[in-house]
Tab-separated table of N, CA and C in Angstrom:
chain	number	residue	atom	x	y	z
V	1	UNK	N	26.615	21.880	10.816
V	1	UNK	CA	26.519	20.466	10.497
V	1	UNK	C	25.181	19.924	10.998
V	2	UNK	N	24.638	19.167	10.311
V	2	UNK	CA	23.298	18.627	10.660
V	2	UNK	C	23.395	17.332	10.947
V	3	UNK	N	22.420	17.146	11.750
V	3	UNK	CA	22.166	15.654	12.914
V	3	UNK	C	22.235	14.889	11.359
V	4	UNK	N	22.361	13.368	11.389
V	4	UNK	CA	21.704	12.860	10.606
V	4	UNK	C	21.039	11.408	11.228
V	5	UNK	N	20.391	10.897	10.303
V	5	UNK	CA	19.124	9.832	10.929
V	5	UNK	C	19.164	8.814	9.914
V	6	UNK	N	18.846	7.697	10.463
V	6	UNK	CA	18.749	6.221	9.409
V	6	UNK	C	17.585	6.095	8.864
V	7	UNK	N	17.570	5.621	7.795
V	7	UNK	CA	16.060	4.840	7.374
V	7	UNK	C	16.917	2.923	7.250
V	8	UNK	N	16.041	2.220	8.094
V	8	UNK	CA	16.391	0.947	7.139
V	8	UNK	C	15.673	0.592	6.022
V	9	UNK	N	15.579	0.042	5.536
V	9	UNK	CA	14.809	-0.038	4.000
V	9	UNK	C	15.101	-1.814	3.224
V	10	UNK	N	14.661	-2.651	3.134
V	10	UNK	CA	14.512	-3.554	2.341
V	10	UNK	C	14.111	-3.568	1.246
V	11	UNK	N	15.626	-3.857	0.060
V	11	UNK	CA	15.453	-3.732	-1.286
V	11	UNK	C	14.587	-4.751	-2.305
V	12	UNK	N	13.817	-5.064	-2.524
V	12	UNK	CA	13.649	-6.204	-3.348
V	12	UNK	C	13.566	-6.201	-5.178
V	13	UNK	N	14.323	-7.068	-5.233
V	13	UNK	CA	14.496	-6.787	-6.654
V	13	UNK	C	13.700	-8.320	-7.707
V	14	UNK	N	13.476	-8.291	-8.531
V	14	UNK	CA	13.015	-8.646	-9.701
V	14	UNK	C	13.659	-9.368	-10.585
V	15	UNK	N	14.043	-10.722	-11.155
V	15	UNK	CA	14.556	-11.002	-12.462
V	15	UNK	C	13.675	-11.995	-13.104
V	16	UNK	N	14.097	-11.206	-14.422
V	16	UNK	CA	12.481	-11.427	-15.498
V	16	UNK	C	12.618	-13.272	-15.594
V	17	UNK	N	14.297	-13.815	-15.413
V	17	UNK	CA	14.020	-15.264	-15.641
V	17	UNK	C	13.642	-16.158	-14.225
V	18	UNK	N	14.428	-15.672	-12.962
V	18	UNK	CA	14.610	-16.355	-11.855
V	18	UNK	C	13.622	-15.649	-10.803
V	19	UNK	N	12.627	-15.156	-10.877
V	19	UNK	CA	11.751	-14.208	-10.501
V	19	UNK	C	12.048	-13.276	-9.328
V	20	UNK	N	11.398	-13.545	-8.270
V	20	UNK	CA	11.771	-12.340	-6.985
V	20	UNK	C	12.814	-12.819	-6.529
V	21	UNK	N	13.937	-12.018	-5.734
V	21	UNK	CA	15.115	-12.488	-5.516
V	21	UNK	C	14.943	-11.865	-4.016
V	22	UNK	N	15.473	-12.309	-3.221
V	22	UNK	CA	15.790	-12.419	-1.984
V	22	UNK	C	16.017	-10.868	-1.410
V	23	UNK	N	15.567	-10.174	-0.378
V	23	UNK	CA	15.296	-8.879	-0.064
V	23	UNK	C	16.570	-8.549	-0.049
V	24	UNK	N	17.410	-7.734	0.312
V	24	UNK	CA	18.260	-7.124	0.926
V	24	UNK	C	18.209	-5.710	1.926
V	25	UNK	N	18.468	-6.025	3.155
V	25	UNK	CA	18.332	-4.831	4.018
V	25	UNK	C	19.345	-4.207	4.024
V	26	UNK	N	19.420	-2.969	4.066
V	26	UNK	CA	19.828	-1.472	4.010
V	26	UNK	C	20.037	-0.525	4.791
V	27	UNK	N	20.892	0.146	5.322
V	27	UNK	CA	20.150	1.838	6.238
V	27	UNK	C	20.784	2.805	5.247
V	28	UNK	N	19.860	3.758	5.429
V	28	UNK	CA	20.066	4.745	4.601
V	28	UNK	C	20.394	6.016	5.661
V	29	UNK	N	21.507	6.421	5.225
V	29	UNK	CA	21.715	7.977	6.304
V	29	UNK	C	21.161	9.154	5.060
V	30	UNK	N	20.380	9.850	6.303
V	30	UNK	CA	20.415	11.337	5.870
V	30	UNK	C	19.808	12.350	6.429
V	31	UNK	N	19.773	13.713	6.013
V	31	UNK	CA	19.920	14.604	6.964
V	31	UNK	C	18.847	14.860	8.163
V	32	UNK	N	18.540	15.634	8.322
V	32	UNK	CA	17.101	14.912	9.865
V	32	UNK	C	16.209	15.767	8.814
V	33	UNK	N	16.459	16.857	8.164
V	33	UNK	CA	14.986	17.438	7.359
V	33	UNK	C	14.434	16.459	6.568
V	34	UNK	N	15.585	15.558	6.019
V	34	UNK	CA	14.797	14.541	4.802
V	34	UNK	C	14.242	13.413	5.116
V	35	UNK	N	14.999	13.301	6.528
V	35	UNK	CA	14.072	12.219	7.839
V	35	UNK	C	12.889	12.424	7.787
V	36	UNK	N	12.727	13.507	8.590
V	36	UNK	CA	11.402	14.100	8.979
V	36	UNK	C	9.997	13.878	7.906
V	37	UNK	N	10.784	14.744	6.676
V	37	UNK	CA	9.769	14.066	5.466
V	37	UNK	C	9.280	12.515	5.252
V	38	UNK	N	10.337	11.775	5.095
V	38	UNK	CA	10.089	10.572	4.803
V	38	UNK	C	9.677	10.007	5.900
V	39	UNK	N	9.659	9.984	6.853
V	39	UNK	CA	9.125	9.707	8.184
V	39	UNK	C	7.380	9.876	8.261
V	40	UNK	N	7.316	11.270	7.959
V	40	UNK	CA	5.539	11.879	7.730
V	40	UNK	C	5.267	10.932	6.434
V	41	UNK	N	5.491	11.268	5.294
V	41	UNK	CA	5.158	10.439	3.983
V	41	UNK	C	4.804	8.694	4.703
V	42	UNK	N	5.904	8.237	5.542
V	42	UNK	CA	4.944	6.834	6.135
V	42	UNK	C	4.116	6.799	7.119
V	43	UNK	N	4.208	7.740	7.151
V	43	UNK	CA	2.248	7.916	8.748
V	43	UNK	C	1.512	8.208	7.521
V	44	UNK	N	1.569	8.571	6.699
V	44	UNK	CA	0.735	9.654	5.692
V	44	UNK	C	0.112	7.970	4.954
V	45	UNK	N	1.343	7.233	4.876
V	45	UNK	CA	1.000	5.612	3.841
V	45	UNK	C	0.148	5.055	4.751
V	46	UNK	N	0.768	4.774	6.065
V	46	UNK	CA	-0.159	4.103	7.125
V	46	UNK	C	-1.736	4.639	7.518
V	47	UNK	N	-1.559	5.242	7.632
V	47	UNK	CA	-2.912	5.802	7.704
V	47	UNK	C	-4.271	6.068	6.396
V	48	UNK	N	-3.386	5.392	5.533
V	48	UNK	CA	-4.156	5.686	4.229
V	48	UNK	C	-4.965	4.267	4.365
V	49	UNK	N	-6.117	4.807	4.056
V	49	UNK	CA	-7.156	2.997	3.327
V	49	UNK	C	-6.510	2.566	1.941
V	50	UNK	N	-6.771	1.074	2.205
V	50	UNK	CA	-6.465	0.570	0.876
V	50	UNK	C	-7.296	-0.723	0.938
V	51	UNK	N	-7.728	-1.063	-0.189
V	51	UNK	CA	-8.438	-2.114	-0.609
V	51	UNK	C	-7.676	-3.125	-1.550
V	52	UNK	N	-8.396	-4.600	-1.326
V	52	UNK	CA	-7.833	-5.790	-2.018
V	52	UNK	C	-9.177	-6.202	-2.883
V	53	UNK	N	-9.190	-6.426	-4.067
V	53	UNK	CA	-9.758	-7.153	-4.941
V	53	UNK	C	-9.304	-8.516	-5.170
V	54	UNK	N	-10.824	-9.223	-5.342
V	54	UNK	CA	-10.245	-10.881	-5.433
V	54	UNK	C	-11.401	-11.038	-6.835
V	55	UNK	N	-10.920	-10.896	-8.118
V	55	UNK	CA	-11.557	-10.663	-9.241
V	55	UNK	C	-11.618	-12.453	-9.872
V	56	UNK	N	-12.801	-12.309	-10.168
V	56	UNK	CA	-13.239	-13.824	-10.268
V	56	UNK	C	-14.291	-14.021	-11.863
V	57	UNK	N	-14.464	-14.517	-12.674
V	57	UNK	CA	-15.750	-14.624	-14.082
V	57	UNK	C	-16.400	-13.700	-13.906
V	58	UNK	N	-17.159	-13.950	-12.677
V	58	UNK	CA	-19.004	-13.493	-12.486
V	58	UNK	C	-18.964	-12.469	-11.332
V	59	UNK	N	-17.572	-12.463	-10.646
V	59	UNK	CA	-17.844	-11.416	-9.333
V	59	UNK	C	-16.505	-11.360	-8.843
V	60	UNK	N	-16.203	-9.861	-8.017
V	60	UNK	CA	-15.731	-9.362	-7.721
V	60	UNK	C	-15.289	-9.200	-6.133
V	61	UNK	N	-14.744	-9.845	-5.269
V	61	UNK	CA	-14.840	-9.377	-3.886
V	61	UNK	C	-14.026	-8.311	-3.340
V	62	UNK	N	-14.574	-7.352	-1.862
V	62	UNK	CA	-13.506	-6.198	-2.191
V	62	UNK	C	-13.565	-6.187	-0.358
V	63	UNK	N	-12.324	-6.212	-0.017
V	63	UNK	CA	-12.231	-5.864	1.451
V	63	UNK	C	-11.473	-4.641	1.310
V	64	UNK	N	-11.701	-3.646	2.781
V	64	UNK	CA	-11.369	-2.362	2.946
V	64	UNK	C	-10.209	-2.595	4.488
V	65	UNK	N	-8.982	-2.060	4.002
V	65	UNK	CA	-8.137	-2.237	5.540
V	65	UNK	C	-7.828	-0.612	5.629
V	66	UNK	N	-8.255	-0.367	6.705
V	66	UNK	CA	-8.083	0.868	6.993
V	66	UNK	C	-6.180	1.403	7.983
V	67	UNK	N	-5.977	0.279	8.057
V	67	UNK	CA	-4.153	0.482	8.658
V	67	UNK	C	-4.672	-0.587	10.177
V	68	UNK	N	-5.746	-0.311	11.071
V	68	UNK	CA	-5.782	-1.152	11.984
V	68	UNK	C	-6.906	-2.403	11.771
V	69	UNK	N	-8.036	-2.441	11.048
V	69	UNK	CA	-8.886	-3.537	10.938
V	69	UNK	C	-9.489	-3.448	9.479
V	70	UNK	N	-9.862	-4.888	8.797
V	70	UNK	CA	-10.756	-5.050	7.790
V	70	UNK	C	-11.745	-4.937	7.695
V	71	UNK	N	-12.386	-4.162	6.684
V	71	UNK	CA	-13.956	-4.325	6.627
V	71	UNK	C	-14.850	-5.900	6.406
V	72	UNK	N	-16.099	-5.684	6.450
V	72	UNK	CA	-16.624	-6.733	5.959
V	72	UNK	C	-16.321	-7.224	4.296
V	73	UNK	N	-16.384	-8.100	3.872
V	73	UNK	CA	-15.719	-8.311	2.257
V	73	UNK	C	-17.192	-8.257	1.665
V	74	UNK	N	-17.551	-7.395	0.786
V	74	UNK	CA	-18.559	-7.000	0.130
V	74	UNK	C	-18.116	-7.871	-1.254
V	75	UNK	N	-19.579	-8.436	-2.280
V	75	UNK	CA	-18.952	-9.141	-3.564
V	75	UNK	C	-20.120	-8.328	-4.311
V	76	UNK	N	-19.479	-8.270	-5.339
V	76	UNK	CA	-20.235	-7.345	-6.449
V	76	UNK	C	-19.983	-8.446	-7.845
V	77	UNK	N	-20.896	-8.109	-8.687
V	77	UNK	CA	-21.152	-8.953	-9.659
V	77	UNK	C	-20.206	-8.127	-10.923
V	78	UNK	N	-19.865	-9.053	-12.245
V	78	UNK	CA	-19.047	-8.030	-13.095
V	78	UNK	C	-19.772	-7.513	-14.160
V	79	UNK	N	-21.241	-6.727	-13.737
V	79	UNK	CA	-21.760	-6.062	-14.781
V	79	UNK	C	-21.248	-4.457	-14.606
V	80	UNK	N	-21.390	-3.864	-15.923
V	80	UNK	CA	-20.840	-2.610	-15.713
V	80	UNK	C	-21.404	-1.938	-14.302
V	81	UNK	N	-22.813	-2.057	-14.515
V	81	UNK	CA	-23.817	-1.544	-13.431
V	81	UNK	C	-23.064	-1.735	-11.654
V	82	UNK	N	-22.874	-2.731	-11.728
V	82	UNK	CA	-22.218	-3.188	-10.252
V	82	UNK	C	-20.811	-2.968	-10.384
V	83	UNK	N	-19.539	-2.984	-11.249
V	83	UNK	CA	-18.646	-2.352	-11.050
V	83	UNK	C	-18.271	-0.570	-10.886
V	84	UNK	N	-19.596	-0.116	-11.647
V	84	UNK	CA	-19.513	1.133	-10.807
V	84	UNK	C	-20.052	1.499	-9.714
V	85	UNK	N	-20.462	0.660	-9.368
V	85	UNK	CA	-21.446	0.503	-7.675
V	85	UNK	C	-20.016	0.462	-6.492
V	86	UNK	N	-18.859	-0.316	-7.429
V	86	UNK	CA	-17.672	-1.144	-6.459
V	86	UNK	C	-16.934	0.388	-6.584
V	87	UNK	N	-16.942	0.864	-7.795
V	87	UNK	CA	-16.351	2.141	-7.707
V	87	UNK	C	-16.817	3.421	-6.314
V	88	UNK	N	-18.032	3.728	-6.921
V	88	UNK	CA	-18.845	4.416	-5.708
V	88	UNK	C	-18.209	4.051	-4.329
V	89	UNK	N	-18.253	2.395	-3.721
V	89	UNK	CA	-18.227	2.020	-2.610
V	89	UNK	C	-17.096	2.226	-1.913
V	90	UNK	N	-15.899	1.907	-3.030
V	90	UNK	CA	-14.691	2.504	-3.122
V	90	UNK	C	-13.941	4.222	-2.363
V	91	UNK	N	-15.274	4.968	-3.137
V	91	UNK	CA	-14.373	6.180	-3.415
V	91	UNK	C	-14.901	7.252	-1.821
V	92	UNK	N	-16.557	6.469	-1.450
V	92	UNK	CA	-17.399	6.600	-0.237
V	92	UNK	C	-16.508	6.363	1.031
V	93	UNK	N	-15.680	5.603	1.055
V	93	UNK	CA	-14.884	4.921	1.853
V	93	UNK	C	-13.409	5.651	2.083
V	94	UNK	N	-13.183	6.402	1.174
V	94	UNK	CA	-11.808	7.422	0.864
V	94	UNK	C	-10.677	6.461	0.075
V	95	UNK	N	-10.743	5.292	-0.379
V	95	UNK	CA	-9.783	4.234	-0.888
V	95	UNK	C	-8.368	4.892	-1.783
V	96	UNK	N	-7.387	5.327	-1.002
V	96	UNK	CA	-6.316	5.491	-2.304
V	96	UNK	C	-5.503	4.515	-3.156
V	97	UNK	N	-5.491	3.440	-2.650
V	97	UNK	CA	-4.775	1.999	-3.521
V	97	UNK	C	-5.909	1.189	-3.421
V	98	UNK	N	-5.551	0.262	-4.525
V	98	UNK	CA	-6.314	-0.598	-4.468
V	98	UNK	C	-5.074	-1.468	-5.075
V	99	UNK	N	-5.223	-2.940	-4.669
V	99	UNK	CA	-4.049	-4.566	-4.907
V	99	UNK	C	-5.191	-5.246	-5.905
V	100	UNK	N	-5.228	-5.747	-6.784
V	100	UNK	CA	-5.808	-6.930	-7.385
V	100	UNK	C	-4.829	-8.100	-7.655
């Protein structure tokens, strides 16, 4: 028989007329191997960079959160030329998500 372990988890759900609906919290049991995984998979999220876009006519702003601090917010203009510059700056940086 194997240990087993909680995840809590907050559900949030969606309706297309009454829009976001109110979270619902959860624990989830299961076995400690599938713990363990899902456990690593969120150090693996946390530790990942991710960037926010604030997309505007003429320009683009892009901050970098690395899990403990923000970068400086760099703004790039929306010519092709400078959105692949935002790309580059992006990919220099290791960025796996990006929010717009």
């Amino acid at each position: 028989m194997q240990d087993k372990k909680y995840f809590k988890v907050n559900i949030t759900q969606t309706d297309k007329n009454k829009g976001r609906l109110p979270s619902v919290e959860r624990f989830l049991e299961v076995s400690k191997p599938v713990f363990s995984y899902l456990y690593g998979q969120i150090l693996k999220e946390r530790d990942m960079k991710t960037s926010g876009l604030d997309v505007h006519k003429d320009t683009v702003f892009c901050a970098i959160y690395d899990g403990e601090s923000y970068s400086v917010v760099k703004e790039f203009s929306t010519t092709s030329t400078s959105i692949r510059s935002l790309g580059e700056y992006m990919q220099s940086e290791n960025v796996k998500k990006v929010a717009m």
